[in-house]
C-alpha cells in the first residue's frame, strides 16, 4: 500500500509540475487555479503547508510527505 | 490555541487539494 500511495503521489506531482522541472513552484500552483476548485489563497495555503523548508519550491519528497499525511488522515475519517 | 486551529484549517484545504487532483487524474484519462 505504501508503494501504491507513493506511486499516486508521483502521478499527482506530475500533474502540478507542468513543465517537468522536477519541482513545483508557487507559479505552478497558481496555474492549477482554473483546473481545481480552489481559490488562489487556498492554493497558496497548500503550497506553504507542503513547503516544509520554506525554500520556495516543492520537491517530490515534500509532496509525497504531504500526500502521505493526507492519506493517513483519510484513514481516520 | 490559534496555531492548532490554523493547522486544522490547512488540513481541510490540503484534503480538498489532493481530492481535487485525484478526481482530475481519474476524470481525464
XYZ file of N, CA and C in Angstrom:
318
model
N 0.830 -1.210 0.000
C 0.000 0.000 0.000
C 0.871 1.269 0.000
N 1.996 1.190 0.703
C 2.870 2.366 0.744
C 3.395 2.686 -0.653
N 3.811 1.651 -1.360
C 4.330 1.860 -2.716
C 3.245 2.436 -3.611
N 2.017 1.969 -3.395
C 0.900 2.462 -4.194
C 0.652 3.940 -3.904
N 0.693 4.285 -2.625
C 0.500 5.674 -2.235
C 1.573 6.565 -2.842
N 2.807 6.092 -2.781
C 3.901 6.895 -3.303
C 3.814 7.016 -4.826
N 3.333 5.934 -5.475
C 3.148 5.988 -6.919
C 2.095 7.019 -7.293
N 1.041 7.049 -6.508
C -0.034 8.005 -6.741
C 0.471 9.426 -6.512
N 1.252 9.575 -5.452
C 1.806 10.899 -5.152
C 2.630 11.396 -6.329
N 3.361 10.485 -6.931
C 4.198 10.885 -8.062
C 3.343 11.325 -9.249
N 2.251 10.609 -9.479
C 1.362 10.984 -10.584
C 0.760 12.366 -10.353
N 0.396 12.625 -9.100
C -0.200 13.928 -8.788
C 0.853 15.026 -8.868
N 2.056 14.687 -8.482
C 3.160 15.649 -8.565
C 3.346 16.097 -10.013
N 3.304 15.115 -10.922
C 3.481 15.421 -12.349
C 2.357 16.328 -12.867
N 1.151 16.135 -12.316
C 0.030 16.987 -12.720
C 0.298 18.447 -12.361
N 1.007 18.647 -11.254
C 1.308 20.013 -10.797
C 2.545 20.568 -11.492
N 3.496 19.706 -11.738
C 4.760 20.119 -12.347
C 4.615 20.075 -13.871
N 3.916 21.079 -14.382
C 3.549 21.084 -15.801
C 4.755 21.058 -16.730
N 5.811 21.688 -16.313
C 6.968 21.799 -17.201
C 7.976 20.675 -16.992
N 7.669 19.782 -16.084
C 8.577 18.669 -15.836
C 9.918 19.101 -15.275
N 9.878 20.126 -14.434
C 11.125 20.653 -13.866
C 11.697 19.738 -12.797
N 10.803 18.963 -12.195
C 11.248 18.125 -11.082
C 10.942 18.749 -9.735
N 10.334 19.932 -9.765
C 9.873 20.573 -8.530
C 8.683 21.467 -8.886
N 7.952 21.885 -7.855
C 6.758 22.711 -8.066
C 6.990 24.081 -7.446
N 6.712 25.112 -8.222
C 6.831 26.471 -7.692
C 5.443 27.019 -7.379
N 5.432 28.182 -6.719
C 4.159 28.828 -6.418
C 3.413 29.149 -7.708
N 4.169 29.477 -8.747
C 3.534 29.803 -10.021
C 2.819 28.575 -10.596
N 3.451 27.404 -10.455
C 2.795 26.170 -10.910
C 1.473 25.991 -10.177
N 1.496 26.291 -8.869
C 0.284 26.140 -8.073
C -0.797 27.075 -8.577
N -0.410 28.315 -8.878
C -1.410 29.283 -9.332
C -2.005 28.871 -10.673
N -1.236 28.162 -11.477
C -1.745 27.683 -12.767
C -2.846 26.649 -12.603
N -2.853 25.997 -11.439
C -3.871 24.967 -11.202
C -5.233 25.583 -10.889
N -5.223 26.901 -10.721
C -6.427 27.610 -10.315
C -7.629 27.314 -11.207
N -7.406 27.301 -12.531
C -8.516 27.054 -13.440
C -8.932 25.589 -13.478
N -8.056 24.722 -12.978
C -8.309 23.290 -13.091
C -8.873 22.675 -11.817
N -8.582 23.315 -10.695
C -9.054 22.788 -9.421
C -9.981 23.805 -8.768
N -10.949 23.315 -7.997
C -11.910 24.231 -7.367
C -11.353 24.878 -6.097
N -10.147 25.445 -6.222
C -9.539 26.108 -5.067
C -9.231 27.555 -5.431
N -9.357 28.415 -4.443
C -9.060 29.830 -4.666
C -7.547 30.023 -4.647
N -7.072 31.160 -5.195
C -5.636 31.441 -5.144
C -5.094 31.391 -3.716
N -5.888 31.871 -2.761
C -5.454 31.856 -1.360
C -5.291 30.420 -0.862
N -6.242 29.581 -1.256
C -6.169 28.187 -0.816
C -4.967 27.478 -1.438
N -4.710 27.780 -2.710
C -3.557 27.157 -3.362
C -2.265 27.616 -2.684
N -2.260 28.858 -2.256
C -1.080 29.369 -1.560
C -0.916 28.674 -0.204
N -2.051 28.476 0.463
C -2.026 27.761 1.747
C -1.482 26.345 1.550
N -1.938 25.686 0.499
C -1.472 24.330 0.200
C 0.030 24.349 -0.021
N 0.457 25.294 -0.840
C 1.881 25.375 -1.149
C 2.706 25.555 0.117
N 2.259 26.487 0.947
C 3.044 26.776 2.155
C 3.003 25.642 3.161
N 1.893 24.912 3.179
C 1.827 23.758 4.080
C 2.780 22.664 3.634
N 2.881 22.505 2.310
C 3.730 21.421 1.798
C 5.204 21.808 1.776
N 5.467 23.096 1.634
C 6.851 23.573 1.529
C 7.483 23.683 2.922
N 7.806 22.540 3.467
C 8.307 22.468 4.851
C 9.564 23.296 5.062
N 10.401 23.307 4.062
C 11.674 24.019 4.234
C 11.541 25.489 3.872
N 10.354 25.878 3.425
C 10.089 27.273 3.037
C 11.161 27.812 2.105
N 11.551 27.019 1.137
C 12.575 27.477 0.211
C 11.974 27.910 -1.130
N 10.652 27.936 -1.211
C 10.019 28.465 -2.416
C 9.727 27.432 -3.480
N 10.110 26.198 -3.260
C 9.684 25.162 -4.200
C 9.439 23.853 -3.481
N 8.564 23.064 -4.096
C 8.196 21.774 -3.517
C 8.949 20.671 -4.222
N 9.653 19.893 -3.465
C 10.344 18.739 -4.035
C 9.374 17.554 -4.032
N 9.677 16.545 -4.839
C 8.824 15.348 -4.811
C 8.716 14.768 -3.400
N 9.801 14.851 -2.641
C 9.783 14.308 -1.275
C 8.795 15.072 -0.395
N 8.830 16.397 -0.490
C 7.897 17.200 0.305
C 6.458 16.904 -0.102
N 6.265 16.777 -1.407
C 4.923 16.498 -1.916
C 4.428 15.147 -1.413
N 5.318 14.153 -1.474
C 4.939 12.815 -1.012
C 4.643 12.795 0.475
N 5.430 13.559 1.225
C 5.189 13.635 2.672
C 3.791 14.171 2.949
N 3.454 15.262 2.242
C 2.137 15.865 2.428
C 1.030 14.913 2.012
N 1.246 14.233 0.903
C 0.237 13.299 0.414
C 0.096 12.118 1.374
N 1.234 11.660 1.885
C 1.209 10.556 2.845
C 0.400 10.910 4.081
N 0.550 12.164 4.527
C -0.227 12.602 5.691
C -1.703 12.675 5.357
N -1.986 13.120 4.155
C -3.383 13.219 3.719
C -4.016 11.832 3.687
N -3.291 10.878 3.143
C -3.809 9.516 3.079
C -4.007 8.968 4.493
N -3.064 9.304 5.377
C -3.181 8.893 6.771
C -4.410 9.493 7.426
N -4.637 10.798 7.135
C -5.800 11.481 7.683
C -7.074 10.826 7.185
N -7.044 10.468 5.908
C -8.216 9.934 5.256
C -8.654 8.622 5.901
N -7.684 7.871 6.430
C -7.992 6.596 7.053
C -8.882 6.763 8.282
N -8.706 7.901 8.962
C -9.407 8.084 10.223
C -10.818 8.611 10.018
N -11.122 9.086 8.810
C -12.452 9.674 8.604
C -13.432 8.648 8.035
N -5.918 27.351 21.128
C -4.607 27.607 20.509
C -4.808 27.982 19.035
N -4.482 29.196 18.661
C -4.709 29.625 17.268
C -3.887 28.815 16.276
N -2.697 28.376 16.684
C -1.868 27.596 15.772
C -2.523 26.271 15.412
N -3.143 25.669 16.411
C -3.797 24.397 16.154
C -4.996 24.577 15.243
N -5.693 25.669 15.425
C -6.844 25.955 14.575
C -6.396 26.122 13.136
N -5.309 26.890 12.956
C -4.784 27.127 11.606
C -4.373 25.795 10.986
N -3.768 24.938 11.807
C -3.348 23.639 11.309
C -4.526 22.823 10.827
N -5.599 22.842 11.575
C -6.785 22.082 11.192
C -7.379 22.635 9.908
N -7.403 23.948 9.773
C -7.932 24.568 8.559
C -7.074 24.173 7.363
N -5.768 24.191 7.568
C -4.860 23.812 6.485
C -5.103 22.379 6.049
N -5.361 21.522 7.016
C -5.610 20.122 6.670
C -6.819 19.997 5.760
N -7.839 20.787 6.038
C -9.029 20.767 5.195
C -8.713 21.210 3.778
N -7.919 22.266 3.671
C -7.551 22.786 2.351
C -6.684 21.768 1.621
N -5.761 21.159 2.354
C -4.893 20.139 1.749
C -5.721 18.957 1.253
N -6.674 18.533 2.065
C -7.526 17.409 1.675
C -8.300 17.761 0.408
N -8.814 18.976 0.377
C -9.542 19.453 -0.792
C -8.637 19.422 -2.030
N -7.417 19.897 -1.840
C -6.442 19.944 -2.934
C -6.149 18.545 -3.478
N -5.815 17.636 -2.579
C -5.456 16.284 -3.030
C -6.669 15.554 -3.626
N -7.826 15.758 -3.019
C -9.027 15.127 -3.579
C -9.309 15.634 -4.986
N -9.143 16.939 -5.177
C -9.395 17.525 -6.498
C -8.404 16.988 -7.521
N -7.151 16.884 -7.106
C -6.130 16.355 -8.013
C -6.441 14.907 -8.382
N -6.846 14.148 -7.369
C -7.163 12.739 -7.609
C -8.323 12.600 -8.582
N -9.356 13.412 -8.398
C -10.510 13.268 -9.291
C -10.165 13.789 -10.676
N -9.277 14.757 -10.735
C -8.818 15.256 -12.034
C -8.078 14.146 -12.777
N -7.245 13.437 -12.023
C -6.447 12.371 -12.617
C -7.353 11.241 -13.141
N -8.311 10.857 -12.314
C -9.172 9.750 -12.719
C -10.211 10.201 -13.741
N -10.550 11.490 -13.697
C -11.574 12.010 -14.595
C -11.089 12.188 -16.021
N -9.779 12.416 -16.190
C -9.259 12.650 -17.541
C -8.154 11.651 -17.865
N -8.529 10.584 -18.532
C -7.552 9.532 -18.831
C -6.503 9.973 -19.861
